Coordinates of C-alpha atoms in Angstrom, one line a residue:
Chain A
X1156 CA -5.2 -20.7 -0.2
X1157 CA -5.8 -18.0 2.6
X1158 CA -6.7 -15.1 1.3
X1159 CA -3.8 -13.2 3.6
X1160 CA -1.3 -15.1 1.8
X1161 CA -2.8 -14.6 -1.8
X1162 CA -2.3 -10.9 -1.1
X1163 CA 1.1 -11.4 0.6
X1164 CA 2.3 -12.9 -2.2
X1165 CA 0.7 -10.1 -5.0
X1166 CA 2.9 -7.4 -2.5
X1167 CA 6.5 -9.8 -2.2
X1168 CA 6.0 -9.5 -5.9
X1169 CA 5.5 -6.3 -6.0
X1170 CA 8.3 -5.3 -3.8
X1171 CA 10.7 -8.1 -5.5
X1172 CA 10.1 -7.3 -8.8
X1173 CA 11.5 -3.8 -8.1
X1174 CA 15.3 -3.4 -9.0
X1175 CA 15.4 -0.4 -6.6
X1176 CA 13.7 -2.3 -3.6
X1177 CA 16.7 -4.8 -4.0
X1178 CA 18.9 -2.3 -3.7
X1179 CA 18.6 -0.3 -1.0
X1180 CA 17.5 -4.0 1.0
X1181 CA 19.9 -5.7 0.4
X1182 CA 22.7 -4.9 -1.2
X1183 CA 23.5 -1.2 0.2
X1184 CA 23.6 -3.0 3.9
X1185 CA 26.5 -5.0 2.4
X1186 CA 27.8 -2.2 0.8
X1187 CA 27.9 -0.2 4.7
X1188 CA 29.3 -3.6 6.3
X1189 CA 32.1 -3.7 3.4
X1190 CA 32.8 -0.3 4.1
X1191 CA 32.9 0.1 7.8
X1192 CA 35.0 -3.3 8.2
X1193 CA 37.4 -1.3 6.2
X1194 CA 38.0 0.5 9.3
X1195 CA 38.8 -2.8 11.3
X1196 CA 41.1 -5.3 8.9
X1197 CA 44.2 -4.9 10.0
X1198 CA 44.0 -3.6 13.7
X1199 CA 44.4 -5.5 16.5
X1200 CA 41.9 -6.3 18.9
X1201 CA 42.7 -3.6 21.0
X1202 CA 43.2 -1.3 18.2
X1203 CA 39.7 -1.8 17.9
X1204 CA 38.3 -1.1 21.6
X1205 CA 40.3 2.3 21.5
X1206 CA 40.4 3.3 17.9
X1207 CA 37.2 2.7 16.4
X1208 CA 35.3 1.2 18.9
X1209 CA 32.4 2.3 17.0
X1210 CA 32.5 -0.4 14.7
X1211 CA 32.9 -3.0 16.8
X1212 CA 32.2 -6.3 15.1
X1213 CA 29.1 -6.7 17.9
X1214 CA 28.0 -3.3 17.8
X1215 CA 28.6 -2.2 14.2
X1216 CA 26.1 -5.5 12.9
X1217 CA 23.3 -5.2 14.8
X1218 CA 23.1 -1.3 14.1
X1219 CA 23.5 -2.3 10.4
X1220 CA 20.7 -4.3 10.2
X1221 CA 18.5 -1.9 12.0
X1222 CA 19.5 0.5 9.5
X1223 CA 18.9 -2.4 6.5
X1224 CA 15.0 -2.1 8.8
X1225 CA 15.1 1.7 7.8
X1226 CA 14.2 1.2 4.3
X1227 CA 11.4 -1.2 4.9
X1228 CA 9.6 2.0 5.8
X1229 CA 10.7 3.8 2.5
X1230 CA 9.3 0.8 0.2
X1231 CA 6.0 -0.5 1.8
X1232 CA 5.1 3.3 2.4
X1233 CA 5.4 3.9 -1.4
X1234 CA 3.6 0.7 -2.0
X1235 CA 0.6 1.4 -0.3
X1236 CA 0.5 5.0 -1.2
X1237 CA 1.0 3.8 -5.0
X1238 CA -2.0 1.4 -4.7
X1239 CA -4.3 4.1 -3.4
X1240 CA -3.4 6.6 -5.9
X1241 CA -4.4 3.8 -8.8
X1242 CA -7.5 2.6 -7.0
X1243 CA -5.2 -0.8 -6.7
X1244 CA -6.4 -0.6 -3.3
X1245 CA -9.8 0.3 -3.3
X1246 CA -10.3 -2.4 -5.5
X1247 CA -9.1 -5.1 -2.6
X1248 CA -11.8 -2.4 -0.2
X1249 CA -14.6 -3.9 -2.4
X1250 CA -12.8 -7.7 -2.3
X1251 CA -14.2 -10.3 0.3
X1252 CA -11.0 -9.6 2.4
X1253 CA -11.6 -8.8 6.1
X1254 CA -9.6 -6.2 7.8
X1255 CA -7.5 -8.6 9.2
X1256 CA -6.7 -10.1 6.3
X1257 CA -6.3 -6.4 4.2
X1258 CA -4.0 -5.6 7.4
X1259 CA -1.5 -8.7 7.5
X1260 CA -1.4 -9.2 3.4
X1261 CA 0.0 -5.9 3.7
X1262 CA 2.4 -6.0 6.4
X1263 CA 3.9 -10.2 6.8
X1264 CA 5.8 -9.7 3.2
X1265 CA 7.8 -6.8 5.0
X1266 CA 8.5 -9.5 7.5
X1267 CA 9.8 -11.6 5.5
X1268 CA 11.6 -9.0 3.8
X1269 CA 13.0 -8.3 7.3
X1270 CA 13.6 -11.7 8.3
X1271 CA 15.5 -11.7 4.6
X1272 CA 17.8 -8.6 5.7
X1273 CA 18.7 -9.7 9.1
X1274 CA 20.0 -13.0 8.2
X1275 CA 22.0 -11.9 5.4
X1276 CA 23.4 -8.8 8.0
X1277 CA 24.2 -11.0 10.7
X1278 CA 25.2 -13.7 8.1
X1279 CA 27.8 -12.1 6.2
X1280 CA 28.9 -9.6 8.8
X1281 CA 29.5 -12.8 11.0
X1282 CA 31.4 -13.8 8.4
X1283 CA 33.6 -11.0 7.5
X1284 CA 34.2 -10.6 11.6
X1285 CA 37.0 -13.4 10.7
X1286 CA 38.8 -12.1 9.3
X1287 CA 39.2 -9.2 12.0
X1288 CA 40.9 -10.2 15.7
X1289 CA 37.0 -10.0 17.0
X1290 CA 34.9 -13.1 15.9
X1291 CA 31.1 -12.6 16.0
X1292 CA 29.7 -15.5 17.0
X1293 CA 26.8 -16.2 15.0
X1294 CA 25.3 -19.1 17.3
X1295 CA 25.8 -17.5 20.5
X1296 CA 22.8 -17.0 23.0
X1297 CA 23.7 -13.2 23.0
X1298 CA 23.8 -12.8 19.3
X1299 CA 20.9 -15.0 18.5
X1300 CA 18.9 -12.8 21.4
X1301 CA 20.3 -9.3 19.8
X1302 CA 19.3 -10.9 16.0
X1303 CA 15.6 -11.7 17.5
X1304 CA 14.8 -8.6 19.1
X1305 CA 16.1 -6.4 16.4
X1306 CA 14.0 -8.6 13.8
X1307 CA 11.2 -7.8 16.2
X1308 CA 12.0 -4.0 15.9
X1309 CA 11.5 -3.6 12.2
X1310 CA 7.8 -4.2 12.8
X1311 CA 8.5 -0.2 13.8
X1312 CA 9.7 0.7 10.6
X1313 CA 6.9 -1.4 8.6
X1314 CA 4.4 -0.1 10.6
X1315 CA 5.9 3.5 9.8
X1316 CA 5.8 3.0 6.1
X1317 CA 2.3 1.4 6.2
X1318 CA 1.3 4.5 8.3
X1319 CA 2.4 7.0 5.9
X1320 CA 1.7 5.0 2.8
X1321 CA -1.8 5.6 4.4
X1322 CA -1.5 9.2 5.1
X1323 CA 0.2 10.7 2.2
X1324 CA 0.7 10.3 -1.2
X1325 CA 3.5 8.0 -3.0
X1326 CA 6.1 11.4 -3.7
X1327 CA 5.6 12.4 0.0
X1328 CA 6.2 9.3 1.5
X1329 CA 9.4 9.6 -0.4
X1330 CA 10.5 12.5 1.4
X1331 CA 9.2 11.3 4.6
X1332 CA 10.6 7.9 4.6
X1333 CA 13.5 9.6 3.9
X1334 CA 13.6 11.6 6.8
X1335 CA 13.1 8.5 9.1
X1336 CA 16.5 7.1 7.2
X1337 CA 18.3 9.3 8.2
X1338 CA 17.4 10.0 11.6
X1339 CA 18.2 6.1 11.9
X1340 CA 21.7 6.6 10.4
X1341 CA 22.8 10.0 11.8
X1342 CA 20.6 9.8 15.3
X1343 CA 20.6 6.3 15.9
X1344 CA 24.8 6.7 17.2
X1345 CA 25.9 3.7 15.0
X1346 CA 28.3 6.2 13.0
X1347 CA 29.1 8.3 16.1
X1348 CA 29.6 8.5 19.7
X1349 CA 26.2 10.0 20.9
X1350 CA 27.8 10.7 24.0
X1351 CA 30.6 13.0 23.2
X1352 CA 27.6 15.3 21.2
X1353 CA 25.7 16.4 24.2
X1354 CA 23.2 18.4 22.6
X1355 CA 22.6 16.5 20.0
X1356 CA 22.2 13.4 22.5
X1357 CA 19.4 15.2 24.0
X1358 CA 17.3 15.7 21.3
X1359 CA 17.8 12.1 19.6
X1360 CA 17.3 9.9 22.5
X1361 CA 13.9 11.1 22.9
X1362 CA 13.3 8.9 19.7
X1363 CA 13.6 5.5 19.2
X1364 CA 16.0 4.7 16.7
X1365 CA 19.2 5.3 19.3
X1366 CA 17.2 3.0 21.9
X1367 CA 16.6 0.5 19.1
X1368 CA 20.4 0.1 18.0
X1369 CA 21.2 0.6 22.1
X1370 CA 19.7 -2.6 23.0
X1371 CA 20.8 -5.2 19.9
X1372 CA 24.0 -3.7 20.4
X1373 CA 24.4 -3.9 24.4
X1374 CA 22.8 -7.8 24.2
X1375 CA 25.1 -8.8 21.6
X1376 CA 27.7 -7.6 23.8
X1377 CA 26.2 -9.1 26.8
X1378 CA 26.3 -5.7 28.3
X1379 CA 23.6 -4.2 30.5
X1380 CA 24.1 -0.8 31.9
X1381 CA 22.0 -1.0 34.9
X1382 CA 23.7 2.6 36.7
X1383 CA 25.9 5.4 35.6
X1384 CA 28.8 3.7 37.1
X1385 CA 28.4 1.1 34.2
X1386 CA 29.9 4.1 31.9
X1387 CA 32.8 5.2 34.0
X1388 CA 35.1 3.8 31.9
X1389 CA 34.0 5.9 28.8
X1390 CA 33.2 8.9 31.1
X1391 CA 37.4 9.1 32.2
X1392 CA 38.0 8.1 28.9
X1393 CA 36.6 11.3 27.5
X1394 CA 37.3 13.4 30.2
X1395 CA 41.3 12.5 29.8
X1396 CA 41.0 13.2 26.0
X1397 CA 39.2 16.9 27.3
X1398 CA 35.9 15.8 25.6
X1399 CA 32.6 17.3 27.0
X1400 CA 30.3 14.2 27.1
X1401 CA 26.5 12.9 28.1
X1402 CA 25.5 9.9 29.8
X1403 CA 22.1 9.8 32.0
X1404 CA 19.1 7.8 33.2
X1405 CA 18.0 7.2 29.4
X1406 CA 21.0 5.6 29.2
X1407 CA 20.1 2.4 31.3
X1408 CA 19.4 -0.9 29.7
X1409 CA 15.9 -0.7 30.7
X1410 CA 15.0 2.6 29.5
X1411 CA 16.2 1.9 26.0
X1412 CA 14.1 -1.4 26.0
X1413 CA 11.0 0.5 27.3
X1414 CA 10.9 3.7 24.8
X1415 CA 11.9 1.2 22.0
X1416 CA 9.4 -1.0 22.4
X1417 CA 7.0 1.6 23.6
X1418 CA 7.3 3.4 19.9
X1419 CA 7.4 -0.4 18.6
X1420 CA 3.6 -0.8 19.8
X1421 CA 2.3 2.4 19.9
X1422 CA 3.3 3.0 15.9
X1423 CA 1.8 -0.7 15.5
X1424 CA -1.3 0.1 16.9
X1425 CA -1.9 3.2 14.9
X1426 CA -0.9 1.0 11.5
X1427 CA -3.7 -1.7 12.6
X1428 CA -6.3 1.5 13.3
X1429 CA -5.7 3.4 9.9
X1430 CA -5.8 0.2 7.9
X1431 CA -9.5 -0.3 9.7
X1432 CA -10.5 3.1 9.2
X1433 CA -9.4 3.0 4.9
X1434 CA -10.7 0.0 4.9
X1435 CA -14.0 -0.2 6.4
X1436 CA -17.0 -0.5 4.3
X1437 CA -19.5 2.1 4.8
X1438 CA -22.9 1.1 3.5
X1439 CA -24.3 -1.8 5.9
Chain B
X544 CA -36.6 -7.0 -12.8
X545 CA -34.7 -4.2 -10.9
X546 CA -31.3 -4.9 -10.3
X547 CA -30.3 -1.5 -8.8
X548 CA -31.8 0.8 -7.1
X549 CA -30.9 4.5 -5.5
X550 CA -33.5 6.5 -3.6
X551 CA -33.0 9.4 -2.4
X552 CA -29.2 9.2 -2.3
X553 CA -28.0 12.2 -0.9
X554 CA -24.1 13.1 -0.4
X555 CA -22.4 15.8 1.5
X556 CA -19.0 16.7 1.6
X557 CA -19.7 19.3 4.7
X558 CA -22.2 21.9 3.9
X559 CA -20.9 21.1 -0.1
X560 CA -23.4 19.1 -1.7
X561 CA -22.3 16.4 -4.0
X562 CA -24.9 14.2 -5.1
X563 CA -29.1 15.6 -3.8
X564 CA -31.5 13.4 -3.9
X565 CA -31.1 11.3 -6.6
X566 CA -33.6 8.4 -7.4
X567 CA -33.2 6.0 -10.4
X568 CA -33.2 2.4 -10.9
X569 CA -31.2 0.1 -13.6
X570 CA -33.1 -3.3 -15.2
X571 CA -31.4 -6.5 -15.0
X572 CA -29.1 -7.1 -18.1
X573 CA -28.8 -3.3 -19.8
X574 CA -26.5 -1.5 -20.4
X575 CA -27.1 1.8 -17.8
X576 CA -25.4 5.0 -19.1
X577 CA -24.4 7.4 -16.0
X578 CA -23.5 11.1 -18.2
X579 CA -22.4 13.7 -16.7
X580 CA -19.5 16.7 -16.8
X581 CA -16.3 16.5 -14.9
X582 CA -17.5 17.2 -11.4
X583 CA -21.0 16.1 -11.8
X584 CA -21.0 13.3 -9.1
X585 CA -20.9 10.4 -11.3
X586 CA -17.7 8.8 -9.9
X587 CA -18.9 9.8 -6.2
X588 CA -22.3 7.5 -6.6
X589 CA -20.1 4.8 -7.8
X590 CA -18.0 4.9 -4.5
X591 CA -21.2 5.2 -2.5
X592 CA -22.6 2.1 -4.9
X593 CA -19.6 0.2 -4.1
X594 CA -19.3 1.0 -0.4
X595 CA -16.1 3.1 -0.5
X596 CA -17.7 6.2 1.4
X597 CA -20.6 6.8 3.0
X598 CA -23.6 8.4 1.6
X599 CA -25.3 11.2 3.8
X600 CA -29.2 10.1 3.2
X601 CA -31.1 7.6 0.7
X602 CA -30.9 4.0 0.0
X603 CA -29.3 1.5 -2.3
X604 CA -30.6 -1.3 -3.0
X605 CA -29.3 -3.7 -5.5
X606 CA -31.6 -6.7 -5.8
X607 CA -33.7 -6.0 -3.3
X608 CA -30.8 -6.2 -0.9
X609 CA -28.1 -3.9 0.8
X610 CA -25.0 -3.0 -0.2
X611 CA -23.2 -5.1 2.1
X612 CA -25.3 -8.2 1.3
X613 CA -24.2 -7.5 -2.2
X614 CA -20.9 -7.0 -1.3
X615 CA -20.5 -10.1 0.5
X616 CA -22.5 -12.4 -2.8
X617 CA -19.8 -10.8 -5.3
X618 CA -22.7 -9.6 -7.3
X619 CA -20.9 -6.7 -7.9
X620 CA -17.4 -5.5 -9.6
X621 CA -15.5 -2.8 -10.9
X622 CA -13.5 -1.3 -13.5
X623 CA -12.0 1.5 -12.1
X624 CA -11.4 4.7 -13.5
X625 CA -7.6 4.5 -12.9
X626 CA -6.6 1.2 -14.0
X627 CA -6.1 -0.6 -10.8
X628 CA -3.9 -3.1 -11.6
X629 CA -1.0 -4.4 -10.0
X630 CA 1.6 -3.1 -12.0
X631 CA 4.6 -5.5 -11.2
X632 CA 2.3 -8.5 -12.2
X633 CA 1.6 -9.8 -15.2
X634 CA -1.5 -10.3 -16.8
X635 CA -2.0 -13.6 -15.8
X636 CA -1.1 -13.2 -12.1
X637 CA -2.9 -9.9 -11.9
X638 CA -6.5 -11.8 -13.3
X639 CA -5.2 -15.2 -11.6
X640 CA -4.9 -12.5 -8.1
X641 CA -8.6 -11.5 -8.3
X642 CA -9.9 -14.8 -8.7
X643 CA -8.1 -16.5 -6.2
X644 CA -8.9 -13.8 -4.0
X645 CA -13.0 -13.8 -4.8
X646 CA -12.6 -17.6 -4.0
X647 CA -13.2 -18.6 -7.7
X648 CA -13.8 -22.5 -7.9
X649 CA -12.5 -22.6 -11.1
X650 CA -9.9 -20.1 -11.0
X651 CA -7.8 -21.6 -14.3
X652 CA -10.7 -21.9 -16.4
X653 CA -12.0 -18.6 -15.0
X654 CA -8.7 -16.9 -15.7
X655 CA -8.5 -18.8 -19.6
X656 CA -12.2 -17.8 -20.5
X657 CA -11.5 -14.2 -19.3
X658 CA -8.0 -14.2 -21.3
X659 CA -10.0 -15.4 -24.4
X660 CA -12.5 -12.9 -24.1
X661 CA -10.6 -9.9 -23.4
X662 CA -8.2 -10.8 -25.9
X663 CA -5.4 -10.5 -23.7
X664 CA -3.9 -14.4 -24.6
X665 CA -1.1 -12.5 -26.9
X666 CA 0.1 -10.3 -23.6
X667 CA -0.5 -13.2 -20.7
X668 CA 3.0 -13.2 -19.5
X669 CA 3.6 -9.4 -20.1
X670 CA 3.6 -7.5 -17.0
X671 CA 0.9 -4.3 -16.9
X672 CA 3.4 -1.5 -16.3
X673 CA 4.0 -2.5 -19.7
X674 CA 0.8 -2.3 -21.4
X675 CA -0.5 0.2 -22.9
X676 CA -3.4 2.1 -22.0
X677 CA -5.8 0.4 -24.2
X678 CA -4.5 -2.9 -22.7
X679 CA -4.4 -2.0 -19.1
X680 CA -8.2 -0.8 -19.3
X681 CA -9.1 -4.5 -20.6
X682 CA -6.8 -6.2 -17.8
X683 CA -9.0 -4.0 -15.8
X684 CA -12.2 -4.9 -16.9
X685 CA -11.0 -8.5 -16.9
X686 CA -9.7 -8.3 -13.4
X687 CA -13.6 -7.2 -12.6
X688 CA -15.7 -9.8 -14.5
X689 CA -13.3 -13.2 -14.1
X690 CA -15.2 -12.8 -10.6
X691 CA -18.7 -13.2 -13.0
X692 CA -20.3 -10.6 -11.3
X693 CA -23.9 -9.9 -11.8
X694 CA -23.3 -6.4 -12.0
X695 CA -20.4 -4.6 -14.2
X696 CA -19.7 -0.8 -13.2
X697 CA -17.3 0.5 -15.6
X698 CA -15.9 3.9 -14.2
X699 CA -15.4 6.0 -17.1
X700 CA -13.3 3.5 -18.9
X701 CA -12.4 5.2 -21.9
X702 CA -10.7 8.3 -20.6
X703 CA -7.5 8.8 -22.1
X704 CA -7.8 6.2 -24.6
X705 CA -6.9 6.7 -28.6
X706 CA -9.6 6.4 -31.0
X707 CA -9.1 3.4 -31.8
X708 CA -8.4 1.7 -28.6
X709 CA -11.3 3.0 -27.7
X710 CA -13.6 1.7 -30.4
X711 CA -11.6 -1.6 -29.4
X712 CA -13.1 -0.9 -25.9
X713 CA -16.5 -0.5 -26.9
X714 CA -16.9 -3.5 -29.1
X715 CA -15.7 -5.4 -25.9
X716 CA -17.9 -4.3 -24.0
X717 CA -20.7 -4.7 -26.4
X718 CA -19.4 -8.6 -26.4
X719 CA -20.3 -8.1 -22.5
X720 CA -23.8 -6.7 -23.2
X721 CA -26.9 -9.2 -22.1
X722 CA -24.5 -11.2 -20.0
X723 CA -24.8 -9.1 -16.7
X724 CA -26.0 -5.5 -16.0
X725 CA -23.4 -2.8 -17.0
X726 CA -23.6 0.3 -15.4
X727 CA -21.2 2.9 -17.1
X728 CA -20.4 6.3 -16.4
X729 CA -19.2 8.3 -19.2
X730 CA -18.3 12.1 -20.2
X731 CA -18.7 11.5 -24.1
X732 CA -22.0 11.6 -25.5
X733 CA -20.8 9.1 -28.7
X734 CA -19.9 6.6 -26.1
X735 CA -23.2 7.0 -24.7
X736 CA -24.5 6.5 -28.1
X737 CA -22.9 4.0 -29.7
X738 CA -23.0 1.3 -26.4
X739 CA -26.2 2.2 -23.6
X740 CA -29.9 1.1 -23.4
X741 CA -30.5 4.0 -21.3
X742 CA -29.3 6.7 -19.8
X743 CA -29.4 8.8 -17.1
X744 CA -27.6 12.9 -16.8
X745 CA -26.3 13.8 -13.4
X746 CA -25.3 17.3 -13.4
X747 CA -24.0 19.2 -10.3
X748 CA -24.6 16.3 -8.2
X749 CA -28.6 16.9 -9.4
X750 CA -30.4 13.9 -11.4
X751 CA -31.6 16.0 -14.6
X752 CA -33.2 13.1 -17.0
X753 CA -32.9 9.1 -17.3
X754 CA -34.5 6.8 -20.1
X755 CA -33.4 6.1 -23.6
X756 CA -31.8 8.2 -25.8
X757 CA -34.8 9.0 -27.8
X758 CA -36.9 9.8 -24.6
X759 CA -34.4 12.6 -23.3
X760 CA -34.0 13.6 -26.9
X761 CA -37.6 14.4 -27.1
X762 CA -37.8 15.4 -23.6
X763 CA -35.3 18.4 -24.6
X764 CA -36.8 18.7 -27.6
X765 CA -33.3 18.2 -29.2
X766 CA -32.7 16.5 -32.5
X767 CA -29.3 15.1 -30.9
X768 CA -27.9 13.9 -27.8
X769 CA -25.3 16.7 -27.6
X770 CA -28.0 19.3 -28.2
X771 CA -30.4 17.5 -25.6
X772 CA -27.8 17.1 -22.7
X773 CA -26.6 21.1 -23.6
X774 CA -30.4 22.0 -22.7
X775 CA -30.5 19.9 -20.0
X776 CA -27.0 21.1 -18.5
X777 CA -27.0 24.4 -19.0
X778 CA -30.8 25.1 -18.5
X779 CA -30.4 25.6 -14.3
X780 CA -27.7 27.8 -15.1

């Protein structure tokens, strides 16, 4: 047996076998789809486009399951940090395991985990969208695309746990992961128009979390902004209802793919660099 | 035969000086005794033995070879001074971890024998968060010799323990004596007593004496070991 898999399978354990792991994994995402497709069952479709088109069968799933991503961050931070503070992990440091192998034990089980959470977000919210006027179709190109790419974004929130697991000890990652959590939920715009908070706007879309939602939302919808013109709709919209509001060049379908993935890698590349440096051996 | 040796092992965190010069060596199959205070360095030349950081000038060898050769043989393994154990895991899976990990041939007779030894067959399927202490510092030590190291460091692995788990601990590792070397670090002077061949007292990071009991005793010119290591602790100061 490979010795990454031998330690992926000690840390799915570990994370499985923790009651409040499952929680906030899995079942608090179904709790927020329950809850927000409150807002949609019995509307009609076009109820929906002008009500509370914030929750939007294709944009309210893909923004859940990035926000199911957030907690990756929470658990696999407090994992690590838990395994340094009981010399757990310096007793894998003195194992035969390479870097490599210390680096992807640690992180493909929060893949999996991911993997886990994105099916059942997409699987179950496709399946409540029918009983709303809006079908999400499950095994169209555009979902399927929106599902991969935000599967491929929670290698940012592993990577942000892993980081701080490193860093800090198992109560402070706590309080950091936390942080990140709620920047997803509050700054990420899947609960609120961005747009009609200027201010605010400005200061989230500098991170990634609004990008990340951005982009599995607008290719589930099919929907790529390439100009400002793309918003005009929204823009009158506002305007008519005497509501100050902020679209701008970050706003362009590009730009949110670029600073998403640009975080996505950087954040990975910093995970792979502190797990060599806490992991090197020093006496050659 | 010489199974390790430190010259000249020198550590500094900054201009702090943790370990300074210190040059001993420990013979194949004792039972090596490492005493010293809180603070005295005892636990930072076990990371340095082990590899986990640096050391600022000197030389380890441990059979003649380096650290890394070592490291890469599995000659050597570790009972940590915090358990480290996987505390989700049971027993089993915790031991059944290591060995699969170290490659072990036999990994199910490996993981039997060490359960049998340890007497840890009554808790197999328990998982370690729900140990107690006395327990989780065998799954410890198991976790460190199902990979039949040649060389057992046991990182203070009494602390915290009841008397009587602790007696318990000592009359396992006793069971252990004359199959590898055991190198042991230790605060308590009984411990010392009642388990090593020799001994060695690091204090402020400074080798002070190593040999047998008797030898330091009459070294000191103390009729005990408390009375000897008091001379030879507080005599710099």
């Amino acid at each position: 047996m490979s010795k990454v898999w031998i330690l992926a399978k000690r840390n799915r354990k570990e994370i499985l076998r923790d009651p409040l792991s499952l929680v906030f994994h899995f079942i608090f995402p179904i709790f927020m789809l329950l809850l927000f497709f409150c807002f949609l069952f019995g509307k009609t479709e076009i109820e929906i486009k002008t009500q509370v088109s914030m929750f939007h069968p294709y944009k309210l799933i893909p923004a859940v399951a990035i926000f199911a991503h957030s907690f990756l961050s929470l658990f696999s931070g407090m994992m690590i940090a838990k395994d340094r503070s009981e010399s757990f992990f310096s007793r894998l440091c003195i194992s035969p395991l390479t870097q490599y192998q210390f680096f992807l034990g640690y992180f493909l089980p929060l893949v999996e985990i991911a993997f886990l959470q994105s099916i059942l977000v997409y699987g179950l919210g496709g399946a409540m969208s029918l009983l709303t006027p809006i079908t999400f179709h499950l095994f169209s190109i555009d979902v399927i695309a929106s599902f991969i790419v935000g599967f491929v974004f929670s290698s940012f929130f592993i990577s942000f746990g892993l980081c701080i697991g490193l860093l800090v000890s198992d109560k402070a990652v706590g309080g950091i992961a936390s942080v990140g959590i709620n920047l997803v939920a509050i700054g990420s715009g899947m609960f609120m128009p961005l747009a009609t908070i200027p201010v605010f706007k400005k200061v989230v879309q500098f991170l990634p979390f609004y990008h990340m939602v951005t982009v599995t939302q607008d290719i589930a919808l099919g929907f790529y902004p390439t100009s400002l013109t793309s918003f005009q709709f929204e823009i009158e919209y506002y305007e008519a209802l005497g509501i100050p509001v902020l679209y701008n060049a970050l706003d362009i379908w590009w730009v949110h793919s670029f600073i998403a993935i640009f975080y996505m890698v950087i954040l990975f590349g910093l995970t792979w660099i502190m797990f060599y440096r806490s992991t090197r051996f020093h006496q050659k | 035969m010489k199974t390790i040796e430190f010259e000249e092992v020198t550590k500094y965190y900054q201009k702090y000086s943790a370990l300074e010069a210190v040059s001993f060596s420990v013979h194949e199959h004792e039972l090596f005794g490492l005493l010293g205070v809180n603070g005295a360095g005892k636990s930072t030349l076990i990371h340095i033995l082990i590899g986990l950081i640096p050391l600022t000038s000197g030389r380890i060898c441990i059979f003649g070879n380096s650290i890394a050769e070592a490291k890469h043989q599995g000659i050597i393994n570790v009972a940590f001074q915090e358990q480290a154990i996987a505390k989700k895991l049971t027993v089993e899976e915790n031991i059944t971890f290591i060995a699969q990990l170290y490659g072990e041939y036999a990994c199910k007779e490996s993981v039997e024998n060490v359960l049998e030894q340890l007497q840890l067959k009554e808790v197999r399927h328990q998982r370690a968060s729900t140990l107690s202490g006395g327990y989780q510092k065998r799954l410890s030590i198991a976790m460190a010799i199902v990979t039949h190291p040649q060389i057992l460091i046991l990182d203070e692995p009494t602390l915290g323990l009841d008397v009587l788990a602790r007696h318990e601990l000592w009359h396992l590792i006793t069971s252990l004596k004359g199959k590898m070397t055991i190198f042991l670090t230790t605060h308590y002077l009984e411990e010392i007593e009642a388990l090593c061949d020799r001994v060695a007292i690091l204090n402020h990071g400074m080798l002070k004496a190593v040999g047998t009991i008797e030898e330091i005793q009459a070294k000191a010119k103390a009729q005990t070991l408390e009375e000897a290591f008091l001379a030879i602790a507080t005599k710099e100061e």
